[in-house]
mmCIF file with all atom_site columns, C-alpha atoms in Angstrom:
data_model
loop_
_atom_site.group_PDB
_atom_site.id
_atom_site.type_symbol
_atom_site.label_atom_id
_atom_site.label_alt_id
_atom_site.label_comp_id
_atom_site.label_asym_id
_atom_site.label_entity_id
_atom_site.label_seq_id
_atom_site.pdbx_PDB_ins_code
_atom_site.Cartn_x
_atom_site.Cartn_y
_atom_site.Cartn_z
_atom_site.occupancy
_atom_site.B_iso_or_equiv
_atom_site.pdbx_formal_charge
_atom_site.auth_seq_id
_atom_site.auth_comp_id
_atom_site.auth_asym_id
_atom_site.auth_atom_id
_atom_site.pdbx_PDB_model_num
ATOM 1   C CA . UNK A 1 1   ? 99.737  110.718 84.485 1.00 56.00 ? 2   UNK A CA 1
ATOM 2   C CA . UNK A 1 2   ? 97.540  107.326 84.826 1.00 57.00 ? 3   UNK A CA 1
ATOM 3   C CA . UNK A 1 3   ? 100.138 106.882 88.370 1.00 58.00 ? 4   UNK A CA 1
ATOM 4   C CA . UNK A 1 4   ? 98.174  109.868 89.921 1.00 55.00 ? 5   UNK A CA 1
ATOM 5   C CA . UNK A 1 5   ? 94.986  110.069 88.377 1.00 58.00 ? 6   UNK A CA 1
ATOM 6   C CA . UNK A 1 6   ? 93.810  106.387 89.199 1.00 53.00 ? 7   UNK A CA 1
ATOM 7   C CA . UNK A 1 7   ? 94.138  106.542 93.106 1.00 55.00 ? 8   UNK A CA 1
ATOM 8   C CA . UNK A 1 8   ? 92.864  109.862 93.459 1.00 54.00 ? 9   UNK A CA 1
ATOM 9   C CA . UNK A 1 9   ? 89.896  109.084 91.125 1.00 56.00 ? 10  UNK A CA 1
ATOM 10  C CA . UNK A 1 10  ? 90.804  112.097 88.835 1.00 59.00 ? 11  UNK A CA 1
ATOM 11  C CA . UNK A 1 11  ? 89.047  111.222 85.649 1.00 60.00 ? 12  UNK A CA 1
ATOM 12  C CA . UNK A 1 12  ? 87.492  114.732 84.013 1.00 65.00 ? 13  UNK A CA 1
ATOM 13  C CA . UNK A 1 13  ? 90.577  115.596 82.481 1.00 62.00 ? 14  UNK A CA 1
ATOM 14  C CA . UNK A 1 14  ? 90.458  112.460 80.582 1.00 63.00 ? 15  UNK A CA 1
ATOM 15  C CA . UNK A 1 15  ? 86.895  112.423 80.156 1.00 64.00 ? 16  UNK A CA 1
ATOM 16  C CA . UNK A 1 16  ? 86.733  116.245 78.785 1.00 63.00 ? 17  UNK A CA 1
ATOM 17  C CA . UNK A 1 17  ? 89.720  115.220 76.678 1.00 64.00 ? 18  UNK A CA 1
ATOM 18  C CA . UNK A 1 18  ? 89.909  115.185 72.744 1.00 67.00 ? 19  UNK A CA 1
ATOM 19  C CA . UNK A 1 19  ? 87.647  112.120 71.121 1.00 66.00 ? 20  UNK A CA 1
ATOM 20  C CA . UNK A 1 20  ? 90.847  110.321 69.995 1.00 71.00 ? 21  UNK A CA 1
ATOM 21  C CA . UNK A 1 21  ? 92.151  109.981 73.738 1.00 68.00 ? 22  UNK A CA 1
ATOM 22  C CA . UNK A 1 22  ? 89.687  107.386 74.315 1.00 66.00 ? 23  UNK A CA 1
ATOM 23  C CA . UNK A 1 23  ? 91.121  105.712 71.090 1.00 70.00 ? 24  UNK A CA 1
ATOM 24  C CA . UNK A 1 24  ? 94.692  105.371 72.819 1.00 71.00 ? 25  UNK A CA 1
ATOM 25  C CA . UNK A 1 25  ? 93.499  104.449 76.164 1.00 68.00 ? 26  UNK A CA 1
ATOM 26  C CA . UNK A 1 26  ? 91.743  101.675 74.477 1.00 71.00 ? 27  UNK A CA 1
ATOM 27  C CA . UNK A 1 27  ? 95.111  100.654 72.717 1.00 71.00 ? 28  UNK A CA 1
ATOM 28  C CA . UNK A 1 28  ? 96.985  100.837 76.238 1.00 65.00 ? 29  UNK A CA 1
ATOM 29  C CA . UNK A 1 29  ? 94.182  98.616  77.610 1.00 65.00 ? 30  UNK A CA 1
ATOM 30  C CA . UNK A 1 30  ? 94.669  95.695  74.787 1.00 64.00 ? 31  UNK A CA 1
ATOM 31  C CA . UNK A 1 31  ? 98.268  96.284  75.489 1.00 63.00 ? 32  UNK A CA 1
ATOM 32  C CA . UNK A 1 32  ? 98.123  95.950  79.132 1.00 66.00 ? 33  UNK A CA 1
ATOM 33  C CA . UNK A 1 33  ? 98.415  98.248  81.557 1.00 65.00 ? 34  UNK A CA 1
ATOM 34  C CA . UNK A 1 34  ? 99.525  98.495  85.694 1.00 64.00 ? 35  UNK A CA 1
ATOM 35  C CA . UNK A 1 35  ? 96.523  101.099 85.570 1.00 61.00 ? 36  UNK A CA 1
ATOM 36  C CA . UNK A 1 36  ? 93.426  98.790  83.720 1.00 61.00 ? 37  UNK A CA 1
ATOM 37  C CA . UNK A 1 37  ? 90.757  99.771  86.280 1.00 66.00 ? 38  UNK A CA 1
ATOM 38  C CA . UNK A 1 38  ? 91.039  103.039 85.451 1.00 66.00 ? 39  UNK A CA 1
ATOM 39  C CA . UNK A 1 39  ? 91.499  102.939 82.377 1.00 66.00 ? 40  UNK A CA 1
ATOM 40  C CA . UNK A 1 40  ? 88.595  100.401 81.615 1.00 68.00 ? 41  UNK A CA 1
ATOM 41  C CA . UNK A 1 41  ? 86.413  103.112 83.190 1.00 66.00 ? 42  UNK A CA 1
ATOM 42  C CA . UNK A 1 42  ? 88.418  105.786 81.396 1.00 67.00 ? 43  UNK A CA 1
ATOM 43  C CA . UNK A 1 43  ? 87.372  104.104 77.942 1.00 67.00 ? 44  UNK A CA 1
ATOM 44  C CA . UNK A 1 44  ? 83.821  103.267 79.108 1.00 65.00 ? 45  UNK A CA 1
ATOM 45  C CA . UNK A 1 45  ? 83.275  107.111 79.373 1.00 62.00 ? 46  UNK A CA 1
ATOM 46  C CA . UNK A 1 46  ? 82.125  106.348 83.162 1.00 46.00 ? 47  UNK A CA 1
ATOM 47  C CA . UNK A 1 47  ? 82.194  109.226 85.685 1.00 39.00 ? 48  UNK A CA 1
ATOM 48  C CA . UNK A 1 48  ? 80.361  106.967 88.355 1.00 44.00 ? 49  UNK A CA 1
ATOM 49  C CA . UNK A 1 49  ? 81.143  103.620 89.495 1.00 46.00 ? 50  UNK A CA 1
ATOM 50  C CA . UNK A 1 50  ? 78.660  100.766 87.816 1.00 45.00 ? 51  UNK A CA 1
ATOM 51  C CA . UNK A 1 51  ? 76.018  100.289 89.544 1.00 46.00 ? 52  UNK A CA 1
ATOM 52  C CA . UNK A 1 52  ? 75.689  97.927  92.404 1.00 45.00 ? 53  UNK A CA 1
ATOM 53  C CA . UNK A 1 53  ? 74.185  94.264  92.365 1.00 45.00 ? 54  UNK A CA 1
ATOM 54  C CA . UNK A 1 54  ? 72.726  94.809  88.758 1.00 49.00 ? 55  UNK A CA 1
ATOM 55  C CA . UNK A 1 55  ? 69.387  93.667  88.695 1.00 46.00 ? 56  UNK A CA 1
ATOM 56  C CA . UNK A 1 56  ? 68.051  93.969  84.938 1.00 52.00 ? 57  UNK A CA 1
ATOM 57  C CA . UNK A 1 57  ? 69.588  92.702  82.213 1.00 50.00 ? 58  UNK A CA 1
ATOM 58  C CA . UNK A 1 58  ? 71.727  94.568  79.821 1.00 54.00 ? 59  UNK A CA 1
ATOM 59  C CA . UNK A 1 59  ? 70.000  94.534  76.401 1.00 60.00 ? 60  UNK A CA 1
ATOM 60  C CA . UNK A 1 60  ? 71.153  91.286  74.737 1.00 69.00 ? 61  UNK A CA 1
ATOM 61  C CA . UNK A 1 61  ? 71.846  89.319  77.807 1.00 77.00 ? 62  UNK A CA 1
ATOM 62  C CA . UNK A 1 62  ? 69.042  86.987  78.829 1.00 82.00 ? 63  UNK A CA 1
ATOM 63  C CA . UNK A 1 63  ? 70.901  87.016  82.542 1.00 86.00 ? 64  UNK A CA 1
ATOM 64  C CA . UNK A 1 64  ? 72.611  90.104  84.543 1.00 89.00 ? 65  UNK A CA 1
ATOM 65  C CA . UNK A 1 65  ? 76.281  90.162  84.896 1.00 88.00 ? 66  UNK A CA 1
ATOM 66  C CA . UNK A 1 66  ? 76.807  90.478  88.844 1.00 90.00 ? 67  UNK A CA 1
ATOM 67  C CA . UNK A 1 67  ? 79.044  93.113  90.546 1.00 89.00 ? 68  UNK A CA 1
ATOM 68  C CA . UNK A 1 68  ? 81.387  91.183  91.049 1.00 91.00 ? 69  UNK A CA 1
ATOM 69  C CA . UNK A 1 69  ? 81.778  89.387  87.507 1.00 92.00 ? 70  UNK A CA 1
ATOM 70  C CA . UNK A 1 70  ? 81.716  92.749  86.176 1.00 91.00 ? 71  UNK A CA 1
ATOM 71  C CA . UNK A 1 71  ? 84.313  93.210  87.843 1.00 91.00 ? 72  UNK A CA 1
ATOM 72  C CA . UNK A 1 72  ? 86.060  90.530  87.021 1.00 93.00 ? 73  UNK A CA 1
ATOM 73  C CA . UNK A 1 73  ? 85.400  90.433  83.189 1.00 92.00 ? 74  UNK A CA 1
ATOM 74  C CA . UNK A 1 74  ? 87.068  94.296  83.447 1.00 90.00 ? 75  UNK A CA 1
ATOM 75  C CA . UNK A 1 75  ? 90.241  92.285  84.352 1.00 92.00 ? 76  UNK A CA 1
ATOM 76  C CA . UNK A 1 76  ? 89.504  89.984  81.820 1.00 92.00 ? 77  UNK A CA 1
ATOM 77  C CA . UNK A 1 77  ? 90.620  92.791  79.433 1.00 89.00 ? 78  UNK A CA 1
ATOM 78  C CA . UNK A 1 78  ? 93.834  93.010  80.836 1.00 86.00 ? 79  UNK A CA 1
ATOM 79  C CA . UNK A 1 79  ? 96.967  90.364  80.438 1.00 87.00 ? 80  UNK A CA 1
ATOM 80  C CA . UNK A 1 80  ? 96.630  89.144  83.988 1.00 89.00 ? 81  UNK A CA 1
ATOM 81  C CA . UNK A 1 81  ? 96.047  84.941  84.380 1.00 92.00 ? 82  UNK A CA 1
ATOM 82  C CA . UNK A 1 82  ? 93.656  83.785  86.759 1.00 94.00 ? 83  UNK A CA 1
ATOM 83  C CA . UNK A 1 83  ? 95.982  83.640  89.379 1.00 95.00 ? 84  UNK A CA 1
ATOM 84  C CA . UNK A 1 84  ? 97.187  87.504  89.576 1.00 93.00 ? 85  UNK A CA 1
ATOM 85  C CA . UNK A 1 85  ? 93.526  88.509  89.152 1.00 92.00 ? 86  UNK A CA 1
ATOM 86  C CA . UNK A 1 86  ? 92.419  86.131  91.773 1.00 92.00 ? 87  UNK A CA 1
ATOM 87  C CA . UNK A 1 87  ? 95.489  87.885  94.046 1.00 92.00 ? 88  UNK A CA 1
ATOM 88  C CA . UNK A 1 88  ? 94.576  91.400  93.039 1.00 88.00 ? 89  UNK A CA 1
ATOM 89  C CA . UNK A 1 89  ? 90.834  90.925  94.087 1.00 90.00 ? 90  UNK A CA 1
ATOM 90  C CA . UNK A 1 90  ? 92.201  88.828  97.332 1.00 91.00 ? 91  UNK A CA 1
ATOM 91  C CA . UNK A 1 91  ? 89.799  85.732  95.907 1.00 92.00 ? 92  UNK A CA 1
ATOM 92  C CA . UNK A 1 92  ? 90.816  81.898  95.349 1.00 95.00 ? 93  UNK A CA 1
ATOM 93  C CA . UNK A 1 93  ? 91.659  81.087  92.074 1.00 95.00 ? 94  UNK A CA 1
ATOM 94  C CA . UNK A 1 94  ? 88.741  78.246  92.035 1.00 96.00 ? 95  UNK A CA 1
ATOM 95  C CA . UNK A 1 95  ? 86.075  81.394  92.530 1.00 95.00 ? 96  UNK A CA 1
ATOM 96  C CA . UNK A 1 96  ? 87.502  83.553  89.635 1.00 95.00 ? 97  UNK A CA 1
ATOM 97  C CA . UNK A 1 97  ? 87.248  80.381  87.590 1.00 95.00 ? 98  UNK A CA 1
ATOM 98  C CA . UNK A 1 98  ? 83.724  80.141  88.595 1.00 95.00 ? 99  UNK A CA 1
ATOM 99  C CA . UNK A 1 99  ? 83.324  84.287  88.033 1.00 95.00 ? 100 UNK A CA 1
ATOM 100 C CA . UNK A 1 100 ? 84.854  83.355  84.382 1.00 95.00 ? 101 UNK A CA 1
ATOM 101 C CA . UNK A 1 101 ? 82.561  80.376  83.240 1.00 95.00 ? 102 UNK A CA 1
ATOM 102 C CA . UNK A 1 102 ? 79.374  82.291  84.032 1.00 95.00 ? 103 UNK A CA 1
ATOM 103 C CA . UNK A 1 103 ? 80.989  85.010  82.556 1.00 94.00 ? 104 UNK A CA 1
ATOM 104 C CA . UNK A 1 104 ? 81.242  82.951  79.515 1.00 94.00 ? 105 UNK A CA 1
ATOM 105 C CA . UNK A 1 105 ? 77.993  81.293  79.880 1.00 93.00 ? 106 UNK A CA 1
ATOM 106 C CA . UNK A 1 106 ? 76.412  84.677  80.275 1.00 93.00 ? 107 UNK A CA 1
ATOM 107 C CA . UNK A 1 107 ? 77.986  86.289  77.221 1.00 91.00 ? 108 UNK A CA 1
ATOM 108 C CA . UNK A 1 108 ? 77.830  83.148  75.383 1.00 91.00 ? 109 UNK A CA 1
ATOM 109 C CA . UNK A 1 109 ? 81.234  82.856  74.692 1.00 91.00 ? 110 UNK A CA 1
ATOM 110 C CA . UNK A 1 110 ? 83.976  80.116  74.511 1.00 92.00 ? 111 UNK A CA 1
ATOM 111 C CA . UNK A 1 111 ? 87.002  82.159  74.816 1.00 93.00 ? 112 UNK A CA 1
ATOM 112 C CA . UNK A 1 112 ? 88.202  85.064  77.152 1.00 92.00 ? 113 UNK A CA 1
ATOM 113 C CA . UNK A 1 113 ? 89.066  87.503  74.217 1.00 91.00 ? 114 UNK A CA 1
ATOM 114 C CA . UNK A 1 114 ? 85.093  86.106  72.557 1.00 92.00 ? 115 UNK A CA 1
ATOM 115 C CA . UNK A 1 115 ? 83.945  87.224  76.129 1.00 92.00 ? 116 UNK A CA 1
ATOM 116 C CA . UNK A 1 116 ? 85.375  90.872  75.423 1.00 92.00 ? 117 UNK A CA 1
ATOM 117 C CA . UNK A 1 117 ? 84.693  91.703  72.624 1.00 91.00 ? 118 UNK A CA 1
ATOM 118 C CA . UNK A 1 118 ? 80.996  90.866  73.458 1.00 91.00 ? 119 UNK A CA 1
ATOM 119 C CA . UNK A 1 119 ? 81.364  92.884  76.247 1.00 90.00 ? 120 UNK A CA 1
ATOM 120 C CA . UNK A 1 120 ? 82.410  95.928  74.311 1.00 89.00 ? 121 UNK A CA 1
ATOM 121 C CA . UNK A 1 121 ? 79.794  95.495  71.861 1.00 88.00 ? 122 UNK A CA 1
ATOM 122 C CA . UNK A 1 122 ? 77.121  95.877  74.697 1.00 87.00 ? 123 UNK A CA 1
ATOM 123 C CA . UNK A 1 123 ? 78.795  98.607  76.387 1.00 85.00 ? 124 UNK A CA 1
ATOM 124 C CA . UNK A 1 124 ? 79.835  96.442  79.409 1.00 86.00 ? 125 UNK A CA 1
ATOM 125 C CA . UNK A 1 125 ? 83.234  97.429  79.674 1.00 81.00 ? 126 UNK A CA 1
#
């Protein structure tokens, strides 16, 4: 179902779905998935895309995540390395690296599952 929902953008029938399906697509997600964009917005609850070039900080950051580390820190989520993410998102692996550390620094976390979890606790992901 994830196969034709993501590229179309159909995301109502998950949305409108029972509570608990949110519960499983946030099991797939820690599993890894093919389909993690999707289904990080899926488990978000978002019907829109975020918003562009964030310019206040989310409440308990002292500095805004950027568009594209948001972006990035949804991949995070996922079991790709650097590397794939860096060829998904057509970027050098040197400027995902850079993406991750202020990632970290923003978050104030040491590790990429710390970075996460705070990012789930503030409703980032």
């Amino acid at each position: 179902m994830l196969d034709l929902a993501g590229p179309e953008g159909f995301r109502r029938v998950f949305l409108r779905a029972e509570p608990g399906l949110r519960d499983l697509l946030a099991v797939h997600l820690d599993s890894g998935t093919a389909h993690w964009p999707t289904v990080s917005d899926l488990v978000r609850g978002a019907d829109e895309p975020a918003e562009r070039g964030r310019t206040e900080p989310e409440p308990g950051l002292d500095e805004p995540l950027t568009e594209r580390e948001l972006t990035i820190l949804r991949y995070l989520q996922s079991i790709l390395s650097n590397v794939e993410i860096a060829s998904e998102l057509s970027l050098s692996v040197n400027t995902v690296k850079t993406h991750v550390r202020n990632i970290y620094r923003k978050l104030d976390a040491t590790r990429r599952r710390d970075a996460v979890r705070r990012a789930r606790d503030l409703h980032l992901i």
